[in-house]
Tab-separated table of C-alpha atoms and ligand atoms in Angstrom:
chain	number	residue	atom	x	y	z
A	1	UNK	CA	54.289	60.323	30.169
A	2	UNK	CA	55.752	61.904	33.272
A	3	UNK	CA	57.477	64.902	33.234
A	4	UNK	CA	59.817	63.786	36.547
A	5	UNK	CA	61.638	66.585	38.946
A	6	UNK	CA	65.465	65.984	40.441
A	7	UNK	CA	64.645	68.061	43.340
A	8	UNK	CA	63.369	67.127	46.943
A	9	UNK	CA	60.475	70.362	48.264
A	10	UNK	CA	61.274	69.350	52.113
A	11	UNK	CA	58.951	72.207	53.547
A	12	UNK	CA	56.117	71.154	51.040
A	13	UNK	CA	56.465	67.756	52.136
A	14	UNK	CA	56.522	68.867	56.046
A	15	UNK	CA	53.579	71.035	55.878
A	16	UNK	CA	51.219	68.652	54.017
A	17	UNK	CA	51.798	66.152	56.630
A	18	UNK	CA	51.412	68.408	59.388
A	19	UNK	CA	48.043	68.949	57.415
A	20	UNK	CA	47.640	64.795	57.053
A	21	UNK	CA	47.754	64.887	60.596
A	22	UNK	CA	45.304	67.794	61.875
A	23	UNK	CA	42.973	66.103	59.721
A	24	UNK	CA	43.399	62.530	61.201
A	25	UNK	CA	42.804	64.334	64.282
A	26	UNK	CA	39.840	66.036	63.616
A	27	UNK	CA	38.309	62.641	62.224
A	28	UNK	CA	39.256	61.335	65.527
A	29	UNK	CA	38.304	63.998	67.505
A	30	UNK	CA	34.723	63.987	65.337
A	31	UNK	CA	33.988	60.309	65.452
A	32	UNK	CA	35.989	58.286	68.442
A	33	UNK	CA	36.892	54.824	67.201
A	34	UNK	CA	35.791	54.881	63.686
A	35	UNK	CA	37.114	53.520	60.836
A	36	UNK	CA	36.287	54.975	57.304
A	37	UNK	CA	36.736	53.442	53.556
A	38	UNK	CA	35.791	56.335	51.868
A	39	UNK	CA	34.439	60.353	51.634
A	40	UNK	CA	31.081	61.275	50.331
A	41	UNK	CA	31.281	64.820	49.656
A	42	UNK	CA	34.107	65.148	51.320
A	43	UNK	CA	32.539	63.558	54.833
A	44	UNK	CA	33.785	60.497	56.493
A	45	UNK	CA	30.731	59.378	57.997
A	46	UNK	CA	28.195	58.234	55.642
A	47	UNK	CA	25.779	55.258	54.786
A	48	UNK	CA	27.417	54.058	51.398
A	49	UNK	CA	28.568	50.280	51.777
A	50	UNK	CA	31.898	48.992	52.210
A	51	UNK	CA	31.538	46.517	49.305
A	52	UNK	CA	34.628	43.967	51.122
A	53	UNK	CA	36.280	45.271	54.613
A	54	UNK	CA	39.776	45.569	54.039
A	55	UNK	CA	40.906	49.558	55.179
A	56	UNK	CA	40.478	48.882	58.790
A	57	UNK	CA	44.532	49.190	59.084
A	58	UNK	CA	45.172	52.021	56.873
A	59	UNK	CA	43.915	54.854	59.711
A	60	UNK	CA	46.220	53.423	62.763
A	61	UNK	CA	48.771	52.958	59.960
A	62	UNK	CA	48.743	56.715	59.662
A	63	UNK	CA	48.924	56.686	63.192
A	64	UNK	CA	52.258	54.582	63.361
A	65	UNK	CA	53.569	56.356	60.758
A	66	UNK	CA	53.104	59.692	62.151
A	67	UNK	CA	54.610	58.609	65.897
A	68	UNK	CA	57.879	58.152	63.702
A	69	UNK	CA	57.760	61.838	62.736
A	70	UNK	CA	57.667	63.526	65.953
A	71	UNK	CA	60.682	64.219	68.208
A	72	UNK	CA	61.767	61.576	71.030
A	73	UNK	CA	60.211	61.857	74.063
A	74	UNK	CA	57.467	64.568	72.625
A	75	UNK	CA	54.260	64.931	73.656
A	76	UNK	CA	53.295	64.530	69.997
A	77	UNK	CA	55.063	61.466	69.929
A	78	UNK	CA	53.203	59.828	72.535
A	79	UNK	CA	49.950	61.277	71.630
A	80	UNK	CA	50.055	59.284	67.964
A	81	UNK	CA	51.871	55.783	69.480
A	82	UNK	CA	48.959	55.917	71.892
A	83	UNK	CA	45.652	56.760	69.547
A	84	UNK	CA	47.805	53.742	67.261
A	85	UNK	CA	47.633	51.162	70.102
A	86	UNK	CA	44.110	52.352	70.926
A	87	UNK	CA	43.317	52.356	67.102
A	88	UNK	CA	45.259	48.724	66.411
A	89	UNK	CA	43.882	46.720	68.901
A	90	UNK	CA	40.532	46.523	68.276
A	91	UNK	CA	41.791	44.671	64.658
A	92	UNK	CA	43.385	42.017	66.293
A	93	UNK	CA	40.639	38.976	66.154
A	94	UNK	CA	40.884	40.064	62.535
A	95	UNK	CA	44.086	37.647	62.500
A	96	UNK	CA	41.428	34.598	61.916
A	97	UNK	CA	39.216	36.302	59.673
A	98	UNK	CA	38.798	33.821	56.661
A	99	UNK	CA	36.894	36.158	54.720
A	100	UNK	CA	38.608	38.902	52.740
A	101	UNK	CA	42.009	38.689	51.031
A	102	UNK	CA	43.480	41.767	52.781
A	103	UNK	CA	45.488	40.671	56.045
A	104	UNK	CA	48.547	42.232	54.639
A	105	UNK	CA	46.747	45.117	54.367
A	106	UNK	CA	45.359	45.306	57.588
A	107	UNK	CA	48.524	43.674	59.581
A	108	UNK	CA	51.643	45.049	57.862
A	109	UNK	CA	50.308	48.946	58.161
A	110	UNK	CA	49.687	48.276	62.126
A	111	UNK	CA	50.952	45.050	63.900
A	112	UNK	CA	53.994	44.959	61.843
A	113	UNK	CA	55.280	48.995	62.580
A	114	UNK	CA	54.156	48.526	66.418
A	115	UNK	CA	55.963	45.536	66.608
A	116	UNK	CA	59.212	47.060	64.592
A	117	UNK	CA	58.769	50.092	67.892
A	118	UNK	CA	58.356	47.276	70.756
A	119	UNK	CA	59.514	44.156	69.585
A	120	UNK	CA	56.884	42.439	71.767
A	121	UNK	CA	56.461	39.007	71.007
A	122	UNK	CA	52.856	38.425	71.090
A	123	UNK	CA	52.295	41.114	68.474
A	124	UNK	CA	54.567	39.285	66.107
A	125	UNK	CA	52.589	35.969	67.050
A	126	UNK	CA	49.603	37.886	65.223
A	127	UNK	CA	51.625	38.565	62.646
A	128	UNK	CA	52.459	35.168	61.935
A	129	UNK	CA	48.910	33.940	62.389
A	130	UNK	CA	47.813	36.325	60.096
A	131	UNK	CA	50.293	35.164	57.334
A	132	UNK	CA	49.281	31.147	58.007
A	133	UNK	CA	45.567	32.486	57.730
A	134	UNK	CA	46.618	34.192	54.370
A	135	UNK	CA	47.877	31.468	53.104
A	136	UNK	CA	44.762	28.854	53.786
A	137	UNK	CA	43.183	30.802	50.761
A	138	UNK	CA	46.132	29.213	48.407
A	139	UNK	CA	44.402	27.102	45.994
A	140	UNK	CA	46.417	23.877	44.657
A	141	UNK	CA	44.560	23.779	41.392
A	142	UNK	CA	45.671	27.132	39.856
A	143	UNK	CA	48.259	27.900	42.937
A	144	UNK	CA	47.252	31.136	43.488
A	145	UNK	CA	45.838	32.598	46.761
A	146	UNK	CA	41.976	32.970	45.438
A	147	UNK	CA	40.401	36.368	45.982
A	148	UNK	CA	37.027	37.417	48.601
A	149	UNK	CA	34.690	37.021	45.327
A	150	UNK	CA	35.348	33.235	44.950
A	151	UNK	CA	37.504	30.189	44.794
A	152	UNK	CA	38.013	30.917	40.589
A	153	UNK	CA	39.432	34.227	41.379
A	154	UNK	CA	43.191	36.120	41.364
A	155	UNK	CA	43.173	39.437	41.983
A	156	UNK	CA	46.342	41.785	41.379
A	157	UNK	CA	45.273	43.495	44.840
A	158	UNK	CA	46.734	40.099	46.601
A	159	UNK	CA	50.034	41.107	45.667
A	160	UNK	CA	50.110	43.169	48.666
A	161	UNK	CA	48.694	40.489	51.100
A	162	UNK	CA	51.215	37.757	49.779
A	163	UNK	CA	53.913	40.263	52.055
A	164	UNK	CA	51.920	38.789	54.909
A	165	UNK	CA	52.952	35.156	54.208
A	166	UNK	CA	56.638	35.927	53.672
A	167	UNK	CA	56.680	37.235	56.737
A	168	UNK	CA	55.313	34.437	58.554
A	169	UNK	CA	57.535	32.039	56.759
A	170	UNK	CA	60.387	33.490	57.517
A	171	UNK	CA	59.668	33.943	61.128
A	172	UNK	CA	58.940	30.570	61.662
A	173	UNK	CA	61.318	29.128	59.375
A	174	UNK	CA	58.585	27.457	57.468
A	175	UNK	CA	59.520	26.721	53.720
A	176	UNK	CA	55.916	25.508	52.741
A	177	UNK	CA	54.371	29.101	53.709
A	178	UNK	CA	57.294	30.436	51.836
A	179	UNK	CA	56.678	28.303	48.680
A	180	UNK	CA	52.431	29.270	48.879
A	181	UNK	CA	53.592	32.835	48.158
A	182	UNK	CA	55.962	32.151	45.879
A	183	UNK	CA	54.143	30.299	43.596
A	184	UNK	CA	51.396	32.883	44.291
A	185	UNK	CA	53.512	35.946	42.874
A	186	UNK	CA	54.786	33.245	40.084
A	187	UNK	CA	51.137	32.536	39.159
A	188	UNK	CA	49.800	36.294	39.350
A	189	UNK	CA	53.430	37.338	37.467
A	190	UNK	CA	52.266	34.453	34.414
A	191	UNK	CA	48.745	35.645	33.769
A	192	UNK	CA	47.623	38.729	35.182
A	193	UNK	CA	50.955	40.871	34.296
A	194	UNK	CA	51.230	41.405	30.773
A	195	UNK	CA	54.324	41.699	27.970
A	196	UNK	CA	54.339	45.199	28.095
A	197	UNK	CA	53.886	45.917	31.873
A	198	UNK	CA	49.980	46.530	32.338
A	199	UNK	CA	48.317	44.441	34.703
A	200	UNK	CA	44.630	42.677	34.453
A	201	UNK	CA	42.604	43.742	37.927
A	202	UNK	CA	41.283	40.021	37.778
A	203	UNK	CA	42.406	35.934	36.300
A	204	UNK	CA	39.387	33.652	36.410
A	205	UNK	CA	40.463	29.942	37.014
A	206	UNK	CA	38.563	26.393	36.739
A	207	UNK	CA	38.598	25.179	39.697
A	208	UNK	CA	38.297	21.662	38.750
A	209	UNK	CA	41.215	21.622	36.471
A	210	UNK	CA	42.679	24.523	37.638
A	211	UNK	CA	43.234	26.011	34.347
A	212	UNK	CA	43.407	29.840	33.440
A	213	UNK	CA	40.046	30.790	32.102
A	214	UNK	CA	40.497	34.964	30.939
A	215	UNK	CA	41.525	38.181	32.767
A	216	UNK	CA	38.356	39.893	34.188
A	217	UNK	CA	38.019	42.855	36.141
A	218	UNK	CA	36.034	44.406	38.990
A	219	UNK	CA	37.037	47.734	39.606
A	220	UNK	CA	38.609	48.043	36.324
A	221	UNK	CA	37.175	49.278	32.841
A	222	UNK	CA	37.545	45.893	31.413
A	223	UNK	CA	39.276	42.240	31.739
A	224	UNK	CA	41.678	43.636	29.097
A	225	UNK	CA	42.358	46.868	30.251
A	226	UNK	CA	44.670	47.972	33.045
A	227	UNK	CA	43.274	49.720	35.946
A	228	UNK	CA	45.112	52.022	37.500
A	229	UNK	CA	45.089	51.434	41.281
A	230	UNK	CA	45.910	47.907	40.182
A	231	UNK	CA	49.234	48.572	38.353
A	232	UNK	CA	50.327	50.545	41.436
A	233	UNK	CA	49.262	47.389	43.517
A	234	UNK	CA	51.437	45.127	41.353
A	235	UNK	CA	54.517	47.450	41.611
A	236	UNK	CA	54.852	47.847	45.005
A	237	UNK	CA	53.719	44.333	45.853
A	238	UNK	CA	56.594	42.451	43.419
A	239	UNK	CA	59.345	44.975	44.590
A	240	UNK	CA	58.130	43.721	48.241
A	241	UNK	CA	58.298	39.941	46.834
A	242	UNK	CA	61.892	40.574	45.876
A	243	UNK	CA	63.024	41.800	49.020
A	244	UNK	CA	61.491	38.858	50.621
A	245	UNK	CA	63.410	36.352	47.896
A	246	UNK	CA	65.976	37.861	46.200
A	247	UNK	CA	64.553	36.467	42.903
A	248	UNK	CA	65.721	38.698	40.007
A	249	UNK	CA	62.322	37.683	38.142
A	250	UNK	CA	60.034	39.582	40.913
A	251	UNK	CA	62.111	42.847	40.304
A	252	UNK	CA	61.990	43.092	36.790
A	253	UNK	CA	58.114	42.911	37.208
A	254	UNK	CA	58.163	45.479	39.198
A	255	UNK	CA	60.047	47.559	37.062
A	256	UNK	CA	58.010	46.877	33.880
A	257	UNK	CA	55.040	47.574	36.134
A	258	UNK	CA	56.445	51.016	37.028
A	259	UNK	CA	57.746	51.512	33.732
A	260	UNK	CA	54.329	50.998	31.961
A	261	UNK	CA	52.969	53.578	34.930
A	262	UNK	CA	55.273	56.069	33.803
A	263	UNK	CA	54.873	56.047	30.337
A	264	UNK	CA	51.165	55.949	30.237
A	265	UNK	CA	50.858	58.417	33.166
A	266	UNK	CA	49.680	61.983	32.970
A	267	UNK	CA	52.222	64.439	32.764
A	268	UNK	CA	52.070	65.505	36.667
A	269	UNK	CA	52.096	61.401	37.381
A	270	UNK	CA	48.835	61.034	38.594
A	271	UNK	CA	47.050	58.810	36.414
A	272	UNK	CA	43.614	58.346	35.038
A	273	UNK	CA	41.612	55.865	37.386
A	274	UNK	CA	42.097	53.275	34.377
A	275	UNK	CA	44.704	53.131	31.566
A	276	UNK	CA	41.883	52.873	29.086
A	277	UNK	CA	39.236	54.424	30.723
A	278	UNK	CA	36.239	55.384	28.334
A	279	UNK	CA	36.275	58.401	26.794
A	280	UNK	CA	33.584	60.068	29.221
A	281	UNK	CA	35.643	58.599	32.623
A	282	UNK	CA	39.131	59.406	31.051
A	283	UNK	CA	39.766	62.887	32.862
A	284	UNK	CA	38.753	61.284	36.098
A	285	UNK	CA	42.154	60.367	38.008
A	286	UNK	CA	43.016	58.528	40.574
A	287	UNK	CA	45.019	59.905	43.295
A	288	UNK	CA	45.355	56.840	45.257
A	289	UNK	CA	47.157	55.433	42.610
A	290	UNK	CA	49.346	58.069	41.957
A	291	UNK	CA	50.310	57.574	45.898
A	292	UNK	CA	50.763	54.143	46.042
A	293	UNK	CA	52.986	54.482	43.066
A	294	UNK	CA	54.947	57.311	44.225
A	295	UNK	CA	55.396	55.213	47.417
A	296	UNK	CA	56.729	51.857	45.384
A	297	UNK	CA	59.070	54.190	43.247
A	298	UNK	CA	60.575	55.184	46.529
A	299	UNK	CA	60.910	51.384	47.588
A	300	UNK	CA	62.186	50.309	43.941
A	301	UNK	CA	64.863	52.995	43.460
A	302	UNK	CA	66.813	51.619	46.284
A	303	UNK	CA	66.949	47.879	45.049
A	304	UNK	CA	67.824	48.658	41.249
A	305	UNK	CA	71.464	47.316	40.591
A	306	UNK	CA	71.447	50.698	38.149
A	307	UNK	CA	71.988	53.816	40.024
A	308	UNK	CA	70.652	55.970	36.957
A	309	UNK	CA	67.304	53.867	37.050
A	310	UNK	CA	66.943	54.197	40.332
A	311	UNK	CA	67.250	58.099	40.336
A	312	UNK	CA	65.105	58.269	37.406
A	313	UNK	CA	62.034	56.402	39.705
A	314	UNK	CA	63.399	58.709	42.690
A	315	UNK	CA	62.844	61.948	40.613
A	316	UNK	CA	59.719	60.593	39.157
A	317	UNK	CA	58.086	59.860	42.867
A	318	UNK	CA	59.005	63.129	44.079
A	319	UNK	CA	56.979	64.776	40.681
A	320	UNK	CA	54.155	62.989	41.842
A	321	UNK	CA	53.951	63.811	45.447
A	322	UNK	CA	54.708	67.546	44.331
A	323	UNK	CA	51.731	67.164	42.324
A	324	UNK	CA	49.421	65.584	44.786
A	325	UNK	CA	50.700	68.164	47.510
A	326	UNK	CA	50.034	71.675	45.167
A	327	UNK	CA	46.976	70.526	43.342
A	328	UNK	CA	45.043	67.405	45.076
A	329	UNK	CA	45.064	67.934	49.019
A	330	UNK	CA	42.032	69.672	50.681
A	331	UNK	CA	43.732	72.145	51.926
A	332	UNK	CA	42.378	75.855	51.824
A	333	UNK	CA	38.943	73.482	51.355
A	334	UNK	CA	37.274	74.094	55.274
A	335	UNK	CA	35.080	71.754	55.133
A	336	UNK	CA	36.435	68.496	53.233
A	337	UNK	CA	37.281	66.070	56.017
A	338	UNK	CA	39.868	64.187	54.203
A	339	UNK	CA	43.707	64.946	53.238
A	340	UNK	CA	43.610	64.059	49.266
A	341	UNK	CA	41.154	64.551	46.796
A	342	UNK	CA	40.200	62.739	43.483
A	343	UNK	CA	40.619	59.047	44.500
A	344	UNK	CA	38.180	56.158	43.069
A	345	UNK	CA	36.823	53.247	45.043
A	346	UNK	CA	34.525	51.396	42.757
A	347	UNK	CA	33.391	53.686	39.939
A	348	UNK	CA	30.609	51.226	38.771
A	349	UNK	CA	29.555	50.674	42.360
A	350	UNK	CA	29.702	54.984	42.467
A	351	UNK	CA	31.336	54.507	45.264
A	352	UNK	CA	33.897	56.974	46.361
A	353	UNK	CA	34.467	58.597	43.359
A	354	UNK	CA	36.756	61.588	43.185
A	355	UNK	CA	36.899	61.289	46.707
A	356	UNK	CA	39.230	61.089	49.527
A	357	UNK	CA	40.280	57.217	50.082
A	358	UNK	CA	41.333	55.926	53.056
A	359	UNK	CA	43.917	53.890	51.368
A	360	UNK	CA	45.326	56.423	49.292
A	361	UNK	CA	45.637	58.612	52.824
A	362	UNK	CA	47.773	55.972	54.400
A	363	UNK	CA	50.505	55.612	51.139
A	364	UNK	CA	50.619	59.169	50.229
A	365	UNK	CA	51.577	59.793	54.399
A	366	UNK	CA	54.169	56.829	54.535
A	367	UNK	CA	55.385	58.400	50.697
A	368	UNK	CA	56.053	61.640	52.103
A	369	UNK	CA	57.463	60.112	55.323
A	370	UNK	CA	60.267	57.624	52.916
A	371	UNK	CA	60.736	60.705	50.759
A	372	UNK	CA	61.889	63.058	53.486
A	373	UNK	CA	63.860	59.985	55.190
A	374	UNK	CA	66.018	58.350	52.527
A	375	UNK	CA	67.898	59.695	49.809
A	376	UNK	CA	68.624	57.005	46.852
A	377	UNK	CA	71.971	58.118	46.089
A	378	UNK	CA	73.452	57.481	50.051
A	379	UNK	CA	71.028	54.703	51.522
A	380	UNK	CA	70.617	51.098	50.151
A	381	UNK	CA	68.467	49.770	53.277
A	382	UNK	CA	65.986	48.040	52.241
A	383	UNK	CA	62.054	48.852	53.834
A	384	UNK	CA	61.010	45.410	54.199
A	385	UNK	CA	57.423	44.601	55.023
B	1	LIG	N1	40.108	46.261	46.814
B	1	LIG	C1	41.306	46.971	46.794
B	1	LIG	C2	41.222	48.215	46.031
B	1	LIG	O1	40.135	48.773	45.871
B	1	LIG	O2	42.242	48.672	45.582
């Protein structure tokens, strides 16, 4: 259970993304126009395999994200909005790519915040495209929006892809895209969120029938158990669903979602990579999950009709970037390329484990970024994505 704290550490915050951002540098700087999943030993730059390609957006994200920090009309300012053009275009083709789940991923942390800066048409027709392509993965027979492993298979993960389709929808006005990802987050709320909040990584459908089969897992120590990164996945991605719908059912998912986090969370918030991790794997954590969640606290506390909930999330995101700021960051470490420590990929796979992420880089900056910029008490905008 987290032990949450009322009060904001601005200069922390400051400093460890001035850190976030000599180290995106540096990788820059190191290796021109690459784009990593995952440390080994601490390096970038490596020969392990991606397993599914789906962090291509994550590094110009950080970009984007950073441009927003510096002063107007800085040199800093147009140093970052011009390595995230340079780093964002080369994704674009990825609009049509059939073949991984993760178009939210890829176009809401690039196209979508250049766009927001420019308001250039074409890069919202990308956008769009990349939401109808989303949505051709939307299986009648089950209605979900089947996973990169097969036709039978929901992940929890898509919950941050379905964004991607509400956006198109409601650029174009079109109410079947709309209804795909609706009855996506409806499906994914029925089976893969449980009673008490946890979350299965994995549903397994017929396909024929398109009956629910079991809850499986990939990532995940097993179909019952709740995986970590997962749960985070499912809180931010049902908090986004509401802001998309208004549908009071999508935020009190996300709230039992958060509220089983916090309750089954280590004391400083960052959690163990699974729930109920074995006994041998249950000190490692996960500090992507810990970001992600402190990053869909941030997001939550402003939509919660109950101003003492939403200060209670507030306080509890800003005990878990404290904690990922003193104790996970490689800072004072010279020769760790990344920015945070202790994340898990795919611990079966061994890949990138208790490594730096390049997912859990990109949430941990834009949680530091939303922590420093909105107070819960004063602002009720709403971050859409
Ligand atoms: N495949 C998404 C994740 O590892 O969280």
């Amino acid at each position: 259970m987290i032990q949450f704290e009322p009060e904001i550490d601005r200069s922390l915050f400051e400093e460890t993304l001035q850190f976030a951002k000599r180290q995106v540098r540096s990788l820059t700087e190191q290796n021109p126009g690459f784009y990593p999943l995952y440390t080994q030993d601490g390096k970038w730059k490596h020969d392990g395999p991606a397993w599914t390609h789906w962090c291509d957006g994550f590094l110009p994200g950080m970009m984007w994200i950073f441009q927003r920090t510096e002063a107007e009309d800085s040199s800093e300012k147009d140093y970052w909005k011009q390595k995230a053009i340079e780093y964002s275009l080369p994704l674009e083709p990825r609009q049509f790519d059939r073949d991984v789940h993760d178009l939210g991923f890829i176009f809401l942390s690039t196209y979508y915040r250049w766009y927001q800066l420019t308001r250039e048409p074409r890069l919202n027709d990308v956008l769009v495209q990349a939401g109808k392509t989303m949505a051709l993965r939307f299986r009648e027979k089950g209605q979900y929006l089947c996973s990169f492993v097969g036709d039978d298979s929901l992940f929890i993960d898509i919950m941050m892809n379905v964004g991607v389709v509400f956006y198109a929808a409601r650029e174009t006005n079109d109410r079947k895209l709309r209804d795909i990802a609706i009855r996506h987050a409806l499906t994914t709320r029925r089976y893969l969120v449980r009673g008490d909040g946890s979350t299965a990584h994995e549903g397994i459908f017929d396909t024929e029938t398109g009956e629910f089969l079991r809850s499986s897992t990939q990532q995940g120590q097993r179909g019952d158990s709740s995986w970590s990164r997962g749960l985070a996945w499912s809180m931010y991605g049902f908090g986004s669903c509401y802001e998309y719908t208004r549908d009071p059912r999508f935020l009190q998912t996300a709230q039992a979602c958060a509220d089983y986090f916090l309750t089954h969370t280590n004391a400083d918030g960052v959690p163990p990579w699974d729930f109920q991790a074995s006994p041998e794997t249950r000190k490692t954590v996960d500090t992507s999950a810990a970001a992600i969640a402190a990053g869909a606290l941030i997001r939550l506390c402003r939509m919660l009709p109950d101003p003492v909930k939403g200060f209670y999330y507030w306080s509890c995101a800003l005990k878990i970037l404290k904690s990922l700021c003193l104790d996970h960051t490689a800072r004072g470490d010279e020769g760790w390329e990344g920015i945070l420590k202790g994340g898990v990929y795919h611990i079966h796979k061994n890949l990138g484990v208790n490594e730096s992420v390049m997912w859990g880089e990109y949430f941990f900056c834009e949680a530091l970024e939303s922590a420093l910029k909105f107070s819960p008490v004063n602002d009720k905008k709403h971050l859409v994505v």
